[in-house]
Short mmCIF file of C-alpha atoms and ligand atoms in Angstrom, two decimals:
data_model
loop_
_atom_site.label_atom_id
_atom_site.label_comp_id
_atom_site.label_asym_id
_atom_site.label_seq_id
_atom_site.Cartn_x
_atom_site.Cartn_y
_atom_site.Cartn_z
CA MET Y 29 -18.32 -1.88 12.19
CA ASP Y 30 -16.04 0.82 13.51
CA ARG Y 31 -16.48 4.47 12.24
CA ILE Y 32 -14.37 7.54 12.67
CA ALA Y 33 -15.75 11.10 13.84
CA LEU Y 34 -14.02 14.04 12.87
CA GLU Y 35 -14.63 17.83 13.85
CA GLY Y 36 -12.84 19.82 11.23
CA GLY Y 37 -11.24 23.17 11.44
CA THR Y 38 -8.42 22.64 13.79
CA PRO Y 39 -4.98 23.26 12.59
CA LEU Y 40 -2.30 20.45 13.25
CA HIS Y 41 0.88 21.08 15.27
CA GLY Y 42 3.23 18.37 16.28
CA ASP Y 43 5.34 15.36 15.20
CA ILE Y 44 4.14 12.26 13.30
CA PRO Y 45 6.29 9.23 13.30
CA VAL Y 46 6.05 7.42 9.88
CA SER Y 47 5.63 3.74 10.03
CA GLY Y 48 7.04 0.68 8.15
CA ALA Y 49 5.57 0.43 4.61
CA LYS Y 50 2.57 -1.94 4.25
CA ASN Y 51 3.40 -2.67 0.76
CA SER Y 52 6.94 -3.80 1.64
CA ALA Y 53 6.07 -5.58 4.93
CA ILE Y 54 3.58 -7.94 3.16
CA LYS Y 55 6.23 -8.95 0.41
CA LEU Y 56 8.83 -9.29 2.94
CA MET Y 57 6.69 -11.65 4.89
CA ALA Y 58 6.01 -13.72 1.80
CA ALA Y 59 9.69 -13.67 1.03
CA SER Y 60 10.35 -15.43 4.44
CA LEU Y 61 8.67 -18.72 3.01
CA LEU Y 62 11.86 -18.90 0.68
CA THR Y 63 14.21 -19.98 3.68
CA SER Y 64 13.82 -22.61 6.21
CA GLU Y 65 15.81 -20.12 8.60
CA PRO Y 66 14.09 -17.35 10.69
CA VAL Y 67 13.76 -14.04 9.09
CA ARG Y 68 13.18 -11.06 11.58
CA LEU Y 69 11.53 -8.04 10.44
CA THR Y 70 11.66 -4.82 12.25
CA ASN Y 71 9.94 -1.56 11.95
CA MET Y 72 6.86 -3.54 10.99
CA PRO Y 73 3.49 -1.84 10.85
CA ARG Y 74 0.72 -2.93 12.93
CA LEU Y 75 -2.13 -3.47 10.40
CA ALA Y 76 -5.08 -5.61 9.53
CA ASP Y 77 -3.21 -6.61 6.31
CA THR Y 78 0.16 -7.81 7.87
CA ARG Y 79 -2.09 -9.71 10.60
CA LEU Y 80 -4.16 -11.42 7.83
CA LEU Y 81 -0.91 -12.38 5.95
CA GLY Y 82 0.47 -13.68 9.16
CA ARG Y 83 -2.53 -16.07 9.32
CA LEU Y 84 -2.17 -17.33 6.01
CA LEU Y 85 1.54 -17.98 6.47
CA GLN Y 86 0.89 -19.97 9.70
CA ARG Y 87 -1.11 -22.36 7.40
CA PHE Y 88 2.00 -23.09 5.47
CA GLY Y 89 4.13 -24.04 8.67
CA THR Y 90 5.30 -20.44 9.62
CA SER Y 91 5.71 -19.78 13.22
CA ILE Y 92 5.27 -15.91 13.92
CA THR Y 93 6.49 -14.32 17.07
CA GLU Y 94 5.84 -10.54 17.73
CA SER Y 95 7.61 -8.40 20.02
CA ILE Y 96 8.65 -4.70 20.56
CA GLY Y 97 12.19 -3.71 19.99
CA ASP Y 98 14.31 -0.69 19.48
CA ASP Y 99 13.17 -0.53 15.85
CA GLY Y 100 9.41 -0.71 16.65
CA GLN Y 101 7.59 -3.86 16.20
CA GLU Y 102 9.42 -6.89 15.33
CA THR Y 103 8.09 -9.94 13.73
CA LEU Y 104 10.00 -13.13 13.47
CA LEU Y 105 8.86 -15.55 10.91
CA HIS Y 106 10.22 -19.06 10.75
CA THR Y 107 9.15 -21.66 8.33
CA PRO Y 108 11.50 -24.78 8.73
CA GLU Y 109 9.42 -26.89 6.63
CA ILE Y 110 6.24 -25.86 4.09
CA THR Y 111 3.54 -28.13 5.68
CA SER Y 112 0.98 -27.29 3.12
CA ALA Y 113 1.39 -25.20 0.04
CA PHE Y 114 -2.32 -24.56 -0.20
CA ALA Y 115 -3.68 -20.82 0.10
CA PRO Y 116 -7.45 -21.01 0.37
CA TYR Y 117 -10.18 -18.60 -1.13
CA ASP Y 118 -11.20 -17.29 2.25
CA LEU Y 119 -7.96 -15.86 3.24
CA VAL Y 120 -6.60 -14.58 -0.25
CA ARG Y 121 -9.70 -12.81 -1.19
CA GLN Y 122 -9.52 -10.47 1.67
CA MET Y 123 -6.05 -9.19 0.46
CA ARG Y 124 -4.99 -9.17 -3.05
CA ALA Y 125 -1.20 -9.05 -2.18
CA SER Y 126 -1.33 -12.57 -0.53
CA PHE Y 127 -1.59 -13.99 -3.89
CA ASN Y 128 2.18 -13.33 -3.75
CA VAL Y 129 2.66 -16.35 -1.73
CA LEU Y 130 2.37 -18.35 -4.78
CA GLY Y 131 5.94 -17.67 -6.13
CA PRO Y 132 7.71 -18.34 -2.94
CA LEU Y 133 5.80 -21.65 -2.03
CA LEU Y 134 6.55 -22.88 -5.84
CA ALA Y 135 10.17 -21.93 -5.70
CA ARG Y 136 10.69 -23.69 -2.34
CA THR Y 137 8.40 -26.81 -2.63
CA GLY Y 138 8.06 -27.15 -6.51
CA HIS Y 139 4.15 -26.96 -6.01
CA ALA Y 140 1.41 -24.68 -4.95
CA LYS Y 141 -2.37 -24.30 -5.01
CA VAL Y 142 -3.52 -20.58 -4.46
CA SER Y 143 -6.66 -18.94 -4.80
CA LEU Y 144 -7.04 -16.01 -7.41
CA PRO Y 145 -7.06 -12.83 -5.32
CA GLY Y 146 -9.87 -10.52 -4.56
CA GLY Y 147 -8.66 -7.18 -2.84
CA CYS Y 148 -9.64 -3.32 -3.25
CA THR Y 149 -12.41 -2.53 -5.73
CA ILE Y 150 -10.06 -0.22 -7.92
CA GLY Y 151 -10.62 -1.86 -11.36
CA ALA Y 152 -10.03 -5.26 -12.79
CA ARG Y 153 -6.65 -5.86 -11.30
CA PRO Y 154 -5.92 -9.13 -13.08
CA VAL Y 155 -2.82 -11.49 -12.42
CA ASP Y 156 -2.13 -12.32 -15.81
CA LEU Y 157 1.62 -10.90 -15.61
CA HIS Y 158 2.39 -12.75 -12.48
CA LEU Y 159 1.26 -16.02 -14.00
CA LYS Y 160 3.18 -15.37 -17.39
CA ALA Y 161 6.30 -14.75 -15.46
CA LEU Y 162 5.96 -17.76 -13.41
CA GLU Y 163 5.48 -19.83 -16.56
CA ALA Y 164 8.46 -18.31 -18.11
CA LEU Y 165 10.49 -19.47 -15.27
CA GLY Y 166 9.20 -23.08 -16.04
CA ALA Y 167 6.30 -23.45 -13.98
CA HIS Y 168 3.42 -25.44 -15.27
CA ILE Y 169 0.12 -23.59 -14.33
CA ASP Y 170 -3.42 -24.75 -14.43
CA MET Y 171 -6.46 -22.89 -13.31
CA HIS Y 172 -9.79 -24.19 -12.09
CA GLU Y 173 -12.52 -23.49 -9.71
CA GLY Y 174 -10.92 -20.09 -8.89
CA TYR Y 175 -7.60 -21.80 -7.92
CA VAL Y 176 -4.11 -21.55 -9.56
CA PHE Y 177 -2.30 -24.91 -9.45
CA ALA Y 178 1.30 -24.48 -10.18
CA GLN Y 179 4.05 -27.00 -10.45
CA ALA Y 180 7.74 -27.04 -11.01
CA PRO Y 181 8.70 -30.36 -9.69
CA ARG Y 182 12.47 -29.91 -10.87
CA GLY Y 183 12.61 -26.62 -9.75
CA LEU Y 184 12.41 -23.16 -11.69
CA LYS Y 185 14.74 -22.16 -14.32
CA GLY Y 186 16.13 -18.78 -14.97
CA ALA Y 187 14.72 -17.02 -18.11
CA GLU Y 188 14.64 -13.42 -19.93
CA ILE Y 189 11.36 -11.99 -18.97
CA GLU Y 190 9.95 -8.66 -20.69
CA PHE Y 191 7.01 -7.42 -18.90
CA PRO Y 192 4.51 -5.90 -21.39
CA PHE Y 193 3.92 -2.95 -19.00
CA VAL Y 194 4.92 -2.12 -15.47
CA SER Y 195 3.44 -3.94 -12.60
CA VAL Y 196 4.80 -3.60 -9.09
CA GLY Y 197 3.03 -6.82 -7.84
CA ALA Y 198 4.37 -9.03 -10.83
CA THR Y 199 7.93 -7.58 -10.65
CA GLU Y 200 7.86 -8.46 -6.80
CA HIS Y 201 6.34 -11.85 -7.38
CA ALA Y 202 8.59 -13.07 -10.11
CA LEU Y 203 11.67 -11.66 -8.36
CA MET Y 204 11.02 -13.70 -5.23
CA ALA Y 205 10.58 -16.72 -7.28
CA ALA Y 206 13.74 -16.20 -9.38
CA THR Y 207 15.95 -16.03 -6.45
CA LEU Y 208 15.75 -19.95 -6.04
CA ALA Y 209 15.60 -20.84 -9.78
CA HIS Y 210 18.46 -22.67 -11.74
CA GLY Y 211 20.46 -20.08 -13.72
CA THR Y 212 20.04 -16.55 -14.28
CA THR Y 213 16.91 -14.46 -14.93
CA VAL Y 214 16.78 -11.04 -16.18
CA PHE Y 215 13.68 -8.91 -15.89
CA HIS Y 216 13.00 -6.06 -18.46
CA ASN Y 217 10.46 -3.24 -17.98
CA ALA Y 218 10.57 -4.03 -14.28
CA ALA Y 219 8.94 -1.62 -11.80
CA CYS Y 220 11.28 0.64 -10.00
CA GLU Y 221 9.24 1.32 -6.68
CA PRO Y 222 11.31 1.79 -3.47
CA GLU Y 223 9.34 -1.25 -1.95
CA ILE Y 224 11.17 -3.35 -4.94
CA VAL Y 225 14.47 -2.10 -3.93
CA ASP Y 226 13.54 -2.88 -0.16
CA LEU Y 227 12.58 -6.37 -1.26
CA ALA Y 228 15.65 -7.03 -3.42
CA GLU Y 229 18.03 -5.80 -0.56
CA CYS Y 230 16.26 -7.93 1.99
CA LEU Y 231 16.60 -10.94 -0.43
CA ASN Y 232 20.30 -10.28 -0.96
CA ALA Y 233 20.66 -10.16 2.87
CA MET Y 234 19.29 -13.70 2.68
CA GLY Y 235 21.83 -14.80 0.33
CA ALA Y 236 20.06 -14.06 -3.05
CA LYS Y 237 22.05 -12.50 -6.01
CA VAL Y 238 19.81 -9.65 -7.24
CA SER Y 239 21.26 -6.50 -9.11
CA GLY Y 240 19.47 -3.75 -10.80
CA ALA Y 241 16.51 -3.28 -8.38
CA GLY Y 242 15.35 0.15 -8.66
CA THR Y 243 16.11 0.10 -12.59
CA PRO Y 244 13.81 -1.36 -15.23
CA THR Y 245 16.44 -4.11 -15.65
CA ILE Y 246 16.88 -6.62 -12.70
CA THR Y 247 19.08 -9.47 -12.92
CA VAL Y 248 18.95 -12.47 -10.63
CA GLU Y 249 21.53 -15.33 -10.31
CA GLY Y 250 19.54 -18.17 -8.76
CA VAL Y 251 21.19 -19.82 -5.75
CA ALA Y 252 20.37 -23.24 -4.15
CA ALA Y 253 18.98 -21.97 -0.85
CA LEU Y 254 18.50 -18.78 1.15
CA LYS Y 255 19.28 -18.29 4.59
CA GLY Y 256 17.67 -16.03 7.40
CA THR Y 257 18.32 -12.41 8.13
CA ASP Y 258 17.12 -9.42 10.23
CA TRP Y 259 15.58 -6.65 7.95
CA SER Y 260 14.11 -3.16 8.96
CA VAL Y 261 11.09 -2.41 6.67
CA ILE Y 262 11.37 0.76 4.51
CA CYS Y 263 9.24 3.67 5.81
CA ASP Y 264 5.74 4.02 4.32
CA ARG Y 265 5.82 6.80 1.68
CA ILE Y 266 2.21 6.63 1.14
CA GLU Y 267 1.47 7.04 4.75
CA ALA Y 268 4.09 10.03 4.84
CA GLY Y 269 2.34 11.67 1.95
CA THR Y 270 -1.14 11.20 3.49
CA TYR Y 271 0.00 13.04 6.63
CA ALA Y 272 1.86 15.76 4.47
CA LEU Y 273 -1.48 16.29 2.78
CA ALA Y 274 -3.35 16.16 6.14
CA ALA Y 275 -1.37 18.97 7.51
CA ALA Y 276 -1.67 20.91 4.35
CA MET Y 277 -5.40 20.64 4.46
CA ALA Y 278 -5.85 21.35 8.19
CA GLY Y 279 -2.96 24.02 8.40
CA GLY Y 280 -0.48 24.37 11.03
CA GLU Y 281 2.89 23.05 11.29
CA VAL Y 282 3.62 19.26 11.24
CA ARG Y 283 6.95 17.39 11.19
CA LEU Y 284 7.23 13.89 9.91
CA THR Y 285 9.75 11.72 11.24
CA LYS Y 286 11.39 8.50 10.42
CA VAL Y 287 10.72 9.27 6.81
CA ARG Y 288 12.98 9.33 3.67
CA PRO Y 289 11.97 12.83 2.03
CA GLU Y 290 13.26 11.70 -1.44
CA LEU Y 291 10.65 8.90 -1.67
CA ILE Y 292 7.82 11.46 -1.79
CA GLY Y 293 9.72 14.20 -3.82
CA ILE Y 294 7.08 14.74 -6.54
CA LEU Y 295 4.46 15.11 -3.92
CA LEU Y 296 6.46 17.63 -2.14
CA ASP Y 297 7.10 19.54 -5.32
CA LYS Y 298 3.25 19.67 -6.10
CA MET Y 299 2.48 20.86 -2.60
CA ARG Y 300 5.03 23.59 -2.82
CA GLN Y 301 3.55 24.74 -6.16
CA ALA Y 302 0.39 24.70 -4.17
CA GLY Y 303 1.62 27.15 -1.74
CA CYS Y 304 2.81 24.91 1.25
CA GLU Y 305 6.06 25.66 2.91
CA ILE Y 306 8.00 22.43 2.89
CA THR Y 307 11.42 21.79 4.44
CA THR Y 308 13.22 18.60 4.62
CA GLY Y 309 15.98 17.07 6.78
CA ASP Y 310 17.67 13.71 6.74
CA ASN Y 311 14.79 11.86 8.00
CA THR Y 312 12.16 14.52 8.45
CA VAL Y 313 9.82 16.54 6.49
CA THR Y 314 8.08 19.69 7.87
CA ILE Y 315 4.90 20.94 6.32
CA LYS Y 316 3.74 24.48 7.10
CA ARG Y 317 0.67 26.13 5.85
CA GLY Y 318 -0.62 29.37 6.98
CA PRO Y 319 -3.88 31.07 6.51
CA GLY Y 320 -5.20 31.82 2.99
CA ARG Y 321 -5.99 29.49 0.22
CA LEU Y 322 -3.72 27.02 -1.66
CA LYS Y 323 -3.48 27.08 -5.42
CA ALA Y 324 -4.89 24.54 -7.80
CA VAL Y 325 -2.24 22.26 -9.15
CA ASP Y 326 -2.70 19.58 -11.71
CA ILE Y 327 -1.46 15.86 -11.12
CA THR Y 328 -1.06 12.71 -13.34
CA THR Y 329 -0.37 9.40 -11.65
CA GLU Y 330 2.44 7.50 -12.79
CA VAL Y 331 4.71 4.61 -12.08
CA TYR Y 332 7.53 5.38 -9.57
CA PRO Y 333 9.13 8.04 -9.46
CA GLY Y 334 6.01 9.72 -10.83
CA PHE Y 335 3.01 10.72 -8.74
CA ALA Y 336 1.88 7.57 -6.80
CA THR Y 337 -1.63 6.39 -7.60
CA ASP Y 338 -1.84 5.60 -3.72
CA LEU Y 339 -1.77 9.40 -3.12
CA GLN Y 340 -4.12 10.44 -5.85
CA ALA Y 341 -7.33 10.50 -3.71
CA GLN Y 342 -5.66 12.34 -0.72
CA PHE Y 343 -4.36 14.95 -3.20
CA MET Y 344 -7.73 15.37 -4.65
CA ALA Y 345 -9.05 16.15 -1.33
CA LEU Y 346 -6.60 18.91 -0.86
CA MET Y 347 -7.55 20.29 -4.19
CA THR Y 348 -11.28 20.64 -3.23
CA LEU Y 349 -10.51 23.83 -1.14
CA ALA Y 350 -7.79 25.16 -3.51
CA ASP Y 351 -8.21 28.22 -5.52
CA GLY Y 352 -9.04 27.59 -9.22
CA GLU Y 353 -9.53 24.30 -11.29
CA SER Y 354 -7.14 21.32 -10.96
CA THR Y 355 -7.11 18.14 -13.10
CA VAL Y 356 -6.42 14.80 -11.69
CA ARG Y 357 -5.34 12.12 -14.17
CA GLU Y 358 -5.26 8.42 -12.97
CA THR Y 359 -3.31 6.39 -15.39
CA ILE Y 360 -2.63 3.21 -13.22
CA PHE Y 361 -6.02 1.87 -12.24
CA GLU Y 362 -9.38 2.37 -13.97
CA ASN Y 363 -12.24 3.19 -11.75
CA ARG Y 364 -10.04 4.81 -8.96
CA PHE Y 365 -12.38 7.79 -8.56
CA MET Y 366 -14.85 6.13 -6.19
CA HIS Y 367 -14.15 8.50 -3.62
CA VAL Y 368 -15.61 11.37 -5.78
CA PRO Y 369 -19.28 10.83 -4.90
CA GLU Y 370 -18.08 10.90 -1.24
CA LEU Y 371 -16.14 14.11 -1.42
CA SER Y 372 -19.21 15.74 -3.19
CA ARG Y 373 -21.41 14.74 -0.15
CA LEU Y 374 -18.96 16.99 1.88
CA GLY Y 375 -19.61 19.88 -0.83
CA ALA Y 376 -16.76 19.31 -3.12
CA SER Y 377 -17.20 20.24 -6.84
CA ILE Y 378 -15.78 17.54 -9.02
CA ALA Y 379 -16.58 16.31 -12.46
CA VAL Y 380 -15.34 12.89 -13.54
CA GLN Y 381 -14.59 12.76 -17.33
CA THR Y 382 -13.87 10.04 -19.62
CA GLY Y 383 -10.23 8.72 -19.88
CA GLY Y 384 -9.54 8.65 -16.36
CA GLU Y 385 -9.78 12.24 -15.60
CA ALA Y 386 -11.36 14.46 -13.20
CA LYS Y 387 -11.74 18.29 -12.72
CA VAL Y 388 -11.79 19.57 -9.34
CA THR Y 389 -13.04 23.31 -8.97
CA GLY Y 390 -12.01 24.70 -5.39
CA VAL Y 391 -15.07 25.51 -3.38
CA ASP Y 392 -15.14 28.13 -0.35
CA GLU Y 393 -15.84 25.39 2.28
CA LEU Y 394 -16.45 21.70 2.96
CA ARG Y 395 -19.35 20.88 5.24
CA GLY Y 396 -19.22 17.65 7.43
CA ALA Y 397 -21.36 14.81 6.55
CA GLN Y 398 -21.64 11.00 6.75
CA VAL Y 399 -19.38 9.32 4.06
CA MET Y 400 -18.52 5.95 3.10
CA ALA Y 401 -14.89 4.66 2.68
CA THR Y 402 -14.78 2.60 -0.47
CA ASP Y 403 -11.14 1.45 -0.56
CA LEU Y 404 -8.02 1.85 1.49
CA ARG Y 405 -6.61 5.17 0.07
CA ALA Y 406 -10.07 6.67 -0.56
CA SER Y 407 -10.71 6.21 3.11
CA ALA Y 408 -7.61 8.46 4.00
CA CYS Y 409 -8.96 11.03 1.43
CA LEU Y 410 -12.17 11.37 3.34
CA ILE Y 411 -10.26 11.82 6.65
CA ILE Y 412 -8.26 14.67 5.09
CA ALA Y 413 -11.33 16.28 3.81
CA GLY Y 414 -13.06 16.02 7.17
CA LEU Y 415 -9.91 17.64 8.90
CA ALA Y 416 -10.98 20.96 7.07
CA ALA Y 417 -14.84 20.35 6.75
CA LYS Y 418 -17.09 22.56 9.03
CA GLY Y 419 -18.82 20.52 11.60
CA GLU Y 420 -18.74 16.68 12.10
CA THR Y 421 -17.68 14.29 9.43
CA ILE Y 422 -18.19 10.63 10.09
CA VAL Y 423 -16.40 8.07 8.00
CA ASN Y 424 -18.20 4.85 7.79
CA ARG Y 425 -16.48 1.39 6.91
CA VAL Y 426 -13.16 2.34 8.53
CA TYR Y 427 -11.95 -1.15 8.26
CA HIS Y 428 -10.25 -0.04 4.87
CA LEU Y 429 -8.26 2.39 6.94
CA ASP Y 430 -7.04 -0.23 9.40
CA ARG Y 431 -5.70 -2.30 6.61
CA GLY Y 432 -3.08 0.29 5.84
CA PHE Y 433 -2.76 2.96 8.26
CA GLU Y 434 -1.32 2.27 11.62
CA ASN Y 435 -2.96 4.30 14.62
CA LEU Y 436 -4.33 6.91 12.21
CA GLU Y 437 -6.53 8.60 14.80
CA GLY Y 438 -3.89 8.40 17.39
CA LYS Y 439 -1.23 10.17 15.09
CA LEU Y 440 -3.63 12.70 14.16
CA SER Y 441 -5.16 13.39 17.78
CA ALA Y 442 -1.50 13.89 18.92
CA CYS Y 443 -1.24 16.96 16.59
CA GLY Y 444 -4.58 18.28 17.96
CA ALA Y 445 -6.99 16.94 15.38
CA LYS Y 446 -10.62 16.21 16.74
CA ILE Y 447 -10.79 12.72 15.68
CA ARG Y 448 -12.20 9.72 17.61
CA ARG Y 449 -13.20 6.15 16.79
CA ILE Y 450 -16.61 4.95 17.39
CA LYS Y 451 -16.53 1.26 18.02
CA GLY Y 452 -18.98 -1.30 16.50
CA ASP Y 453 -22.39 -0.39 15.49
CA THR Y 454 -23.09 2.49 17.63
CA PRO Y 455 -26.31 4.13 16.14
CA VAL Y 456 -25.68 7.51 14.76
CA GLU Y 457 -28.03 9.28 17.37
CA GLU Y 458 -25.76 8.21 20.00
CA ILE Y 459 -22.64 9.57 18.09
CA ASP Y 460 -23.94 13.24 18.37
CA GLU Y 461 -23.76 13.29 22.17
C1 UD1 P 30 0.74 -2.12 -5.94
C2 UD1 P 30 0.34 -1.75 -4.58
C3 UD1 P 30 -0.61 -0.84 -4.77
C4 UD1 P 30 -0.14 0.21 -5.78
C5 UD1 P 30 0.09 -0.27 -7.13
C6 UD1 P 30 0.71 0.84 -8.07
C7 UD1 P 30 0.71 -3.47 -3.21
C8 UD1 P 30 -0.01 -4.41 -2.14
N1 UD1 P 30 -0.04 -2.69 -3.79
O1 UD1 P 30 -0.39 -2.86 -6.37
O2 UD1 P 30 -0.93 -0.27 -3.59
O3 UD1 P 30 -1.52 1.22 -6.11
O4 UD1 P 30 1.21 -1.32 -6.77
O5 UD1 P 30 1.72 1.39 -7.62
O6 UD1 P 30 1.83 -3.51 -3.24
N2 UD1 P 30 -2.02 -5.57 -14.00
C9 UD1 P 30 -2.35 -6.28 -15.06
N3 UD1 P 30 -1.98 -7.78 -14.88
C10 UD1 P 30 -1.16 -8.08 -13.82
C11 UD1 P 30 -0.89 -7.17 -12.88
C12 UD1 P 30 -1.30 -5.82 -12.87
O7 UD1 P 30 -3.01 -6.06 -15.90
O8 UD1 P 30 -0.83 -9.22 -13.79
C13 UD1 P 30 -2.48 -3.97 -14.09
C14 UD1 P 30 -3.28 -3.61 -13.06
O9 UD1 P 30 -4.54 -3.88 -13.24
C15 UD1 P 30 -3.01 -2.18 -13.06
C16 UD1 P 30 -1.60 -2.03 -13.23
O10 UD1 P 30 -1.10 -3.21 -14.07
O11 UD1 P 30 -3.74 -1.48 -13.92
C17 UD1 P 30 -0.66 -1.86 -12.30
O12 UD1 P 30 -0.72 -2.65 -11.25
P1 UD1 P 30 0.49 -3.28 -10.30
O13 UD1 P 30 1.61 -2.38 -10.51
O14 UD1 P 30 0.79 -4.76 -10.53
O15 UD1 P 30 -0.28 -2.87 -8.94
P2 UD1 P 30 -0.37 -4.01 -7.71
O16 UD1 P 30 0.91 -4.72 -7.64
O17 UD1 P 30 -1.68 -4.61 -7.94
#
């Protein structure tokens, strides 16, 4: 298993280009199943998760061609016919979002058998809302032996659907299915994340009739068929936020490019409150941090446009060295503090309290140690902490990072970070040479 070794204490200077959003790319790939024509996705991030989903789509009859174009990596997905509507456990368990193939398969063929998902270990993460929405669209759902069997032999039917609470995955899933339903579907209490807008706009480019995406009420007029399109994946606001926080932690001056600053507005406000100097341009964000300590700032994770849960761990890393005590409240996922014991190994002072709250008391310094990445965003937080820790930090299990961050060590080392990947199972003794 690969590891990442970091030598902390070097300020970062340079540009970091932000990649296409993982959380959008994987939904857009699933949406390509809705049409028999080719869909070309550009600005695609090169990640373990997109490769994995590609393997799953190939089982359904999708041909995938990758190339490099003017807008980064291009992935051409073409499913002239669904040759199998079966998604096996082995592939779905490795990435929760691959469960979202269920809706498109069902909408296009009238049936699907998809394993229940696994995914990051950040709480229970059920899929009940996804299934209820598909049932409301007229699907007949059975579950046995860990599989969902869904059928709608005469097609899906438009419906009025009120989500009991906001779910990004369920909104995206049901939205895709509704594009090919007979009649009109109205979603209430839908998620408003930018990735949902990206998906809806891509679906519209494919001939769907979706309006209201980005607001809590989305209306979809079903159409008989969708066509192919070219679509550029929206920038990854979580990756952008992670590098912004890395720059704030290490110090120096970093300019993020290919980014939409408004997508990380709340984060940038919090970073300014903490004492970072931030300037934004059309597609750039510059983060500057001089010597001296940052101030402690509180955050509460919320649905978009609130503070993203996917940036909570990284912000907590920044607060470990801030002056004073900050409160980090997690309201989206239970059990999303698994990075706390690992940050403590580096010398952080954090007390997890009941009710999804953690108190971070800034310490004078972090010291390098061996740590374990427990999930995707937690891995990023350990990298951020390692950038400021004295001595060497070794992050184990970086396969989590590879799921969601394209060329992380390349991007950071281009800005002067002392970071390198240790391939395979190299014993620790050899690493120190
Ligand atoms: C997506 C993102 C993830 C991000 C999250 C919140 C992808 C691949 N993942 O995850 O990175 O952290 O949004 O912005 O896009 N829930 C249920 N039943 C359901 C569905 C969800 O109880 O059927 C619960 C979840 O357990 C969680 C909450 O609803 O507590 C929000 O989950 P949701 O917005 O669905 O997150 P994901 O789509 O899984």
